PDB file of N, CA and C in Angstrom:
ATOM      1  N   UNK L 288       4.216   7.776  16.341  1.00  0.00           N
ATOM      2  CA  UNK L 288       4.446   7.762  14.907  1.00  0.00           C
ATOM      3  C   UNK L 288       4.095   9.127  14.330  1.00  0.00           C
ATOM      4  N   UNK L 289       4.706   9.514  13.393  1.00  0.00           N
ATOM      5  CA  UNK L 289       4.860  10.891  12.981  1.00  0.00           C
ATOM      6  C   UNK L 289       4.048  10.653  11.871  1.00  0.00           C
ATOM      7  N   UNK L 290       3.339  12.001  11.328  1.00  0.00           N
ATOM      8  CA  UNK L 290       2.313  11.904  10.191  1.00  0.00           C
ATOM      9  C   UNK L 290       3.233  11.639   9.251  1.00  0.00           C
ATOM     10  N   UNK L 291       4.432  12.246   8.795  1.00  0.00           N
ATOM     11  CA  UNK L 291       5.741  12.318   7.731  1.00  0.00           C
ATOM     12  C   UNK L 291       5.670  10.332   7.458  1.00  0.00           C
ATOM     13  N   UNK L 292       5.506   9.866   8.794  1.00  0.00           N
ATOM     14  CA  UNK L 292       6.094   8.499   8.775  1.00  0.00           C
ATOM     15  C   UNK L 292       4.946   7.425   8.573  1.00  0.00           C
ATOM     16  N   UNK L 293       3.766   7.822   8.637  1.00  0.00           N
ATOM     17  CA  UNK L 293       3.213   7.165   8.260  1.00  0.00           C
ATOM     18  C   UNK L 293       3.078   7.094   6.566  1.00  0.00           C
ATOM     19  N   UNK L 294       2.854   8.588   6.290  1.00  0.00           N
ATOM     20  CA  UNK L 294       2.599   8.639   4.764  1.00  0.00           C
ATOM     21  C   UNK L 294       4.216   8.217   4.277  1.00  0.00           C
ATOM     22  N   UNK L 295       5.277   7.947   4.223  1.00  0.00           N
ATOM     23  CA  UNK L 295       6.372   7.220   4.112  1.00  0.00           C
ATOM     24  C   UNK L 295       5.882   5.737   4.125  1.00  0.00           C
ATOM     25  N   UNK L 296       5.267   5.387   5.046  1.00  0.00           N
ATOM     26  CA  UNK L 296       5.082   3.860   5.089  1.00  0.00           C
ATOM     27  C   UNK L 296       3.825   3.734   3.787  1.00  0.00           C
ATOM     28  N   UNK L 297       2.978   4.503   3.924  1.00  0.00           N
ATOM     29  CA  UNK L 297       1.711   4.152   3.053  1.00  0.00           C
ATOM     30  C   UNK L 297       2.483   3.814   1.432  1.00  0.00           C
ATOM     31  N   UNK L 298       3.697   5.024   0.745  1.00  0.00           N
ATOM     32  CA  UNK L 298       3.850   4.990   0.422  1.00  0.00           C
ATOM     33  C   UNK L 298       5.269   3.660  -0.590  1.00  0.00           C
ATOM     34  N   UNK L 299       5.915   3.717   0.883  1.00  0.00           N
ATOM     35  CA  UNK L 299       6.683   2.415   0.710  1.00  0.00           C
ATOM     36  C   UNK L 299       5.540   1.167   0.471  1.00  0.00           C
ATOM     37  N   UNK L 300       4.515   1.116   1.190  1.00  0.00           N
ATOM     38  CA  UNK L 300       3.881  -0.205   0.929  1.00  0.00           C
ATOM     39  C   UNK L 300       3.206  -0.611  -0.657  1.00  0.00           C
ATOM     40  N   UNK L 301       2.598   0.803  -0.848  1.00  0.00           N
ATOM     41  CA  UNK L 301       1.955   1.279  -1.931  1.00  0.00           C
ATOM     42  C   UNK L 301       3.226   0.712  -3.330  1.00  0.00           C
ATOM     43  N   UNK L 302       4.249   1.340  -3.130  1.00  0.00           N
ATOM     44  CA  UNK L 302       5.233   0.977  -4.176  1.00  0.00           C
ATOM     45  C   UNK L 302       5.472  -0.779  -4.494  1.00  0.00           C
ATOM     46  N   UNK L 303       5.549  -1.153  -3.009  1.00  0.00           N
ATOM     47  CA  UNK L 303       6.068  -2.802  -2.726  1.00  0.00           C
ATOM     48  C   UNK L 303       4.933  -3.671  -3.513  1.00  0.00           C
ATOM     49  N   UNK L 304       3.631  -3.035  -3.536  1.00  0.00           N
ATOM     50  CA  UNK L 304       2.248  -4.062  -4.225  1.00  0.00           C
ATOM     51  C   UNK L 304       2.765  -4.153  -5.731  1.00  0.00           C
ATOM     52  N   UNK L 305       3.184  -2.999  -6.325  1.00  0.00           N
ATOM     53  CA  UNK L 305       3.869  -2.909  -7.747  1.00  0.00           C
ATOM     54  C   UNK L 305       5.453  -3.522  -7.876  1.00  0.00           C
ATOM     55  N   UNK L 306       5.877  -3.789  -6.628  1.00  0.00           N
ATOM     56  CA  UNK L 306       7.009  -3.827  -6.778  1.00  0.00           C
ATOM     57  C   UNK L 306       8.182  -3.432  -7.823  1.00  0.00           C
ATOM     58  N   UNK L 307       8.163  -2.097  -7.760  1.00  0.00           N
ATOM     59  CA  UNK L 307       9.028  -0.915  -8.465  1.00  0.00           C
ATOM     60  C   UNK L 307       9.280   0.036  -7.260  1.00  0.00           C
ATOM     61  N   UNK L 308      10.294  -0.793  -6.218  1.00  0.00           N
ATOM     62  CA  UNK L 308      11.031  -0.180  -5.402  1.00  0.00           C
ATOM     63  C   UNK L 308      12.495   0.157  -5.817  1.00  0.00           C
ATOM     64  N   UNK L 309      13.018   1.140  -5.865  1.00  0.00           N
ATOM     65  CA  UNK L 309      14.714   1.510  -5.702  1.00  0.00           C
ATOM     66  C   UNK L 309      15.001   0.956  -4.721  1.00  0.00           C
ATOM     67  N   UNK L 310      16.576   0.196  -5.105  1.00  0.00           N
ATOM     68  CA  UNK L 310      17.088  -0.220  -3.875  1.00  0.00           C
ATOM     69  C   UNK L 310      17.613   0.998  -2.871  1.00  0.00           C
ATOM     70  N   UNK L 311      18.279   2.244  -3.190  1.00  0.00           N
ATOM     71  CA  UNK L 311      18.133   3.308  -2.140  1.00  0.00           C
ATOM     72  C   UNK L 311      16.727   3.692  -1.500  1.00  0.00           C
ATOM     73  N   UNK L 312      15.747   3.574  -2.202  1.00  0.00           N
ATOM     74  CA  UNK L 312      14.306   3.751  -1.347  1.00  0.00           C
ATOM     75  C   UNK L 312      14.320   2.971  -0.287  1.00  0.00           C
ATOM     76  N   UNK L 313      14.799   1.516  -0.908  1.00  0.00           N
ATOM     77  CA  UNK L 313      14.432   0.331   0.120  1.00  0.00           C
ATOM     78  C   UNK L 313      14.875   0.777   1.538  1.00  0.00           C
ATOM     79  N   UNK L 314      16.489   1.226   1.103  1.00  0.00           N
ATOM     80  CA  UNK L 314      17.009   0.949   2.409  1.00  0.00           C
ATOM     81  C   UNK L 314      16.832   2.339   3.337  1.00  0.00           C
ATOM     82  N   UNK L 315      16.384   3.292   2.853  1.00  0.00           N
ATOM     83  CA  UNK L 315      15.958   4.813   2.925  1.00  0.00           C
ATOM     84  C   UNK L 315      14.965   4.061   3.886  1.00  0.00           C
ATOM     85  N   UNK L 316      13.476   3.889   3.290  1.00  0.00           N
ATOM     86  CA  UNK L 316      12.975   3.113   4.455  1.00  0.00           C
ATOM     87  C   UNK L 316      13.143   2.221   5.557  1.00  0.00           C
ATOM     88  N   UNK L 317      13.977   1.300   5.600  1.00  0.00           N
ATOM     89  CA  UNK L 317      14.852   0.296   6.382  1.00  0.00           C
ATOM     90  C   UNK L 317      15.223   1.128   7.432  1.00  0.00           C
ATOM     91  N   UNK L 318      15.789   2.302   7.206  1.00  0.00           N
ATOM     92  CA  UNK L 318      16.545   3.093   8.436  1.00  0.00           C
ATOM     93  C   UNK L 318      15.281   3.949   9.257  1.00  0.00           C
ATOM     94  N   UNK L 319      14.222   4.728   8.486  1.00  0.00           N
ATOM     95  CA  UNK L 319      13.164   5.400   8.890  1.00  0.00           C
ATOM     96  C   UNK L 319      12.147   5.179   9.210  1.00  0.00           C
ATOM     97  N   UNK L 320      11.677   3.827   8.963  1.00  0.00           N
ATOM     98  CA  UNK L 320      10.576   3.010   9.410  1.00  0.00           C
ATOM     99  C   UNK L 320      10.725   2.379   9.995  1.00  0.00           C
ATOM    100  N   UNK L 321       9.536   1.884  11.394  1.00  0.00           N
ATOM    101  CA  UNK L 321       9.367   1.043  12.076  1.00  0.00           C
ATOM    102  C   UNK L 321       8.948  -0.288  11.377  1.00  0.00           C
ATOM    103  N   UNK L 322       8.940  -1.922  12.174  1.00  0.00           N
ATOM    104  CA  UNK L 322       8.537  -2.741  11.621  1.00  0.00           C
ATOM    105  C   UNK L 322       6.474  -2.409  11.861  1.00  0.00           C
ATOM    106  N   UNK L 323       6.364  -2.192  13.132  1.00  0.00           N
ATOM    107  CA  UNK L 323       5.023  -1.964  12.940  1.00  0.00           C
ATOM    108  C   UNK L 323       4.568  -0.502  11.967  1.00  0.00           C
ATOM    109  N   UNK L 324       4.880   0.209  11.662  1.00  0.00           N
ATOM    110  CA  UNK L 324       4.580   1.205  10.453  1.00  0.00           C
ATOM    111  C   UNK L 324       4.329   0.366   9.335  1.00  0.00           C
ATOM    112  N   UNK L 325       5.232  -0.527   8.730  1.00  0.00           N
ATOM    113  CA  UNK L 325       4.873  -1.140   8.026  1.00  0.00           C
ATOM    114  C   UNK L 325       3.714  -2.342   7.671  1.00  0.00           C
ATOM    115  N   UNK L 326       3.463  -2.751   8.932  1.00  0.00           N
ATOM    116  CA  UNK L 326       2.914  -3.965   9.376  1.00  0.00           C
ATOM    117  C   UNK L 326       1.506  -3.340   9.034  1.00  0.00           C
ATOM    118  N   UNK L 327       1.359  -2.116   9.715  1.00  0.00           N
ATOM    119  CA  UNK L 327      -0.204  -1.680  10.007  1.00  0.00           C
ATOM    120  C   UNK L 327      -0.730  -0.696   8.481  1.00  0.00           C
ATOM    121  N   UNK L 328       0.136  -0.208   7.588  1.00  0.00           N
ATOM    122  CA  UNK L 328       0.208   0.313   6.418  1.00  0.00           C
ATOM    123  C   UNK L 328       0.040  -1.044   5.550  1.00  0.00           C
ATOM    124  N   UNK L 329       0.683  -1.762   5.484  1.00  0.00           N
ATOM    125  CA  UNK L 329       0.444  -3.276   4.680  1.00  0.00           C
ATOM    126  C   UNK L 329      -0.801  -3.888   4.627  1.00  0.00           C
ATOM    127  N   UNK L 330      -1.251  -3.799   6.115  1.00  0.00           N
ATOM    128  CA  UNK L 330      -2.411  -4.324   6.225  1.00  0.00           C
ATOM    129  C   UNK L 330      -4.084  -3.651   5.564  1.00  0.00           C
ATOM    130  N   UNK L 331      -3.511  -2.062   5.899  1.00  0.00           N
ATOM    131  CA  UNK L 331      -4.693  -1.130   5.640  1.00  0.00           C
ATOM    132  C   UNK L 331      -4.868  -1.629   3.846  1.00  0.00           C
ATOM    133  N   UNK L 332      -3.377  -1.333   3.302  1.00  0.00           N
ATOM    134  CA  UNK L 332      -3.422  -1.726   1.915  1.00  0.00           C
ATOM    135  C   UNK L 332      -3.699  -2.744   1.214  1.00  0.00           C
ATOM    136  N   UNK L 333      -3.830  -3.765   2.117  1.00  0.00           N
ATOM    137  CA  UNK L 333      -4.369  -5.168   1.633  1.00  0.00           C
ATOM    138  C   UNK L 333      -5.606  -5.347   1.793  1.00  0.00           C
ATOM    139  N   UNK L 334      -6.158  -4.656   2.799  1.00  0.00           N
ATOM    140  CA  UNK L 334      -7.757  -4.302   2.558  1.00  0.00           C
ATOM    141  C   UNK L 334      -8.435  -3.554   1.894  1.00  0.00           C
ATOM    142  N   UNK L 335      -7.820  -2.686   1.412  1.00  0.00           N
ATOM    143  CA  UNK L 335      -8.261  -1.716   0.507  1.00  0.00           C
ATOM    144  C   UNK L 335      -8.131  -2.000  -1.099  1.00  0.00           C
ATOM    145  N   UNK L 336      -7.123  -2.698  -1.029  1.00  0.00           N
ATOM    146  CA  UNK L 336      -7.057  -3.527  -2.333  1.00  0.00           C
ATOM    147  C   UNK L 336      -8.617  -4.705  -2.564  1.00  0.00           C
ATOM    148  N   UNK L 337      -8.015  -5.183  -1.508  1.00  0.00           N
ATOM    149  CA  UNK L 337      -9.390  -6.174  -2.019  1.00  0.00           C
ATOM    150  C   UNK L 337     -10.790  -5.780  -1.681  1.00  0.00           C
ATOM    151  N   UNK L 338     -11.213  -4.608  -1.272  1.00  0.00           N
ATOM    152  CA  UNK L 338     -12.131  -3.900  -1.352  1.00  0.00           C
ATOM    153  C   UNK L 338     -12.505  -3.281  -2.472  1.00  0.00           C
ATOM    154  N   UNK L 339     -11.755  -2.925  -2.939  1.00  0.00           N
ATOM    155  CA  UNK L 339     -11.574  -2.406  -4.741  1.00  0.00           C
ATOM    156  C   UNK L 339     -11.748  -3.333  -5.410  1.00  0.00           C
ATOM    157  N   UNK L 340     -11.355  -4.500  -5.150  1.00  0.00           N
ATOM    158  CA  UNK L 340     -11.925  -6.039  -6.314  1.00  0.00           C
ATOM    159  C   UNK L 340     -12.882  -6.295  -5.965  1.00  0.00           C
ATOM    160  N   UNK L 341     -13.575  -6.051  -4.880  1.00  0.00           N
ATOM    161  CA  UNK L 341     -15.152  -6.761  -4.672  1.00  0.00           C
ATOM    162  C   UNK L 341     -15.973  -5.072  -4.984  1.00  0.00           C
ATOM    163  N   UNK L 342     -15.887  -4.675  -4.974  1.00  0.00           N
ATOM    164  CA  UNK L 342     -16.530  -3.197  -5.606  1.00  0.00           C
ATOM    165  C   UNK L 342     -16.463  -3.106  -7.013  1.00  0.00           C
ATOM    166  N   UNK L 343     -15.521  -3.761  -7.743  1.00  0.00           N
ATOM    167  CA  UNK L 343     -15.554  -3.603  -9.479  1.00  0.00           C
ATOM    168  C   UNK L 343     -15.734  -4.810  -9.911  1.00  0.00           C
ATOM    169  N   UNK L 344     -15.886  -5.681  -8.983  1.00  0.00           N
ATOM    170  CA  UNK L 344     -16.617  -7.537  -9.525  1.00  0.00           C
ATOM    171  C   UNK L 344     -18.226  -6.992  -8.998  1.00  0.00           C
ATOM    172  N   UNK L 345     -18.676  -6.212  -7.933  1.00  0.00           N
ATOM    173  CA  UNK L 345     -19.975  -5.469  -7.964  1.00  0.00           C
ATOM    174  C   UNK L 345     -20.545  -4.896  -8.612  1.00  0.00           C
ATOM    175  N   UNK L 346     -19.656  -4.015  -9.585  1.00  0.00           N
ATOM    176  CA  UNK L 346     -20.024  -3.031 -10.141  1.00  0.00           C
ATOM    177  C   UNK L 346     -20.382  -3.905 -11.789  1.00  0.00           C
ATOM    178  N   UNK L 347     -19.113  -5.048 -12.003  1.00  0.00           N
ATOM    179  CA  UNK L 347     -19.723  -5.593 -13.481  1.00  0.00           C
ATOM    180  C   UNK L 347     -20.867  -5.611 -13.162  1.00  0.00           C
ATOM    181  N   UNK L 348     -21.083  -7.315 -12.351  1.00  0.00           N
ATOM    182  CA  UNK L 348     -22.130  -7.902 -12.094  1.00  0.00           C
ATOM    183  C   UNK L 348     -23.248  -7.175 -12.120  1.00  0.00           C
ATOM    184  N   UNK L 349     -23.635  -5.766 -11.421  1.00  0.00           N
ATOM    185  CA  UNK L 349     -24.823  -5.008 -11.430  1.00  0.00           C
ATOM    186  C   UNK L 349     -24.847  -4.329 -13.076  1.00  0.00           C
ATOM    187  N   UNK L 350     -24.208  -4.316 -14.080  1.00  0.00           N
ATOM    188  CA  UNK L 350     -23.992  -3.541 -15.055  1.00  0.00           C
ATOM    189  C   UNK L 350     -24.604  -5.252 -16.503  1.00  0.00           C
ATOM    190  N   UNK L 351     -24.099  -6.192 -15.621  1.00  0.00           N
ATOM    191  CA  UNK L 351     -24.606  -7.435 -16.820  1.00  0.00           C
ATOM    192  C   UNK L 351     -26.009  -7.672 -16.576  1.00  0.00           C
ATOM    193  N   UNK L 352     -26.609  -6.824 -15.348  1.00  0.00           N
ATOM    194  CA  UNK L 352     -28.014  -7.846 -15.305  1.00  0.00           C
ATOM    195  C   UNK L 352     -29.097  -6.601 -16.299  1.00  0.00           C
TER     196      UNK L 352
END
């Protein structure tokens, strides 16, 4: 996997959580990405997401007491 192609995937995935994809993006990716590029970019981003919600449900909580 090429660095170009990963940050392509980070970024396709990144867009897909907002879902404000172009349909030429879509298929731009479709042709240049692997299914695992996506798979393993999806995943990083779904952890990192909800790492960010338990870090700012941390951060109230320590800020109400």
């Amino acid at each position: 996997m090429s660095k170009k192609g990963n940050i392509q995937a980070a970024f396709a995935v990144l867009w897909g959580f907002f879902a404000v994809r172009k349909r030429r993006d879509y298929d731009a990716d479709a042709k240049n990405l692997t299914q695992a590029q996506i798979i393993i970019a999806g995943l990083i981003g779904g952890v990192v997401f909800v790492l960010t919600l338990l870090l700012a449900v941390y951060l109230v909580l320590q800020s109400v007491k």
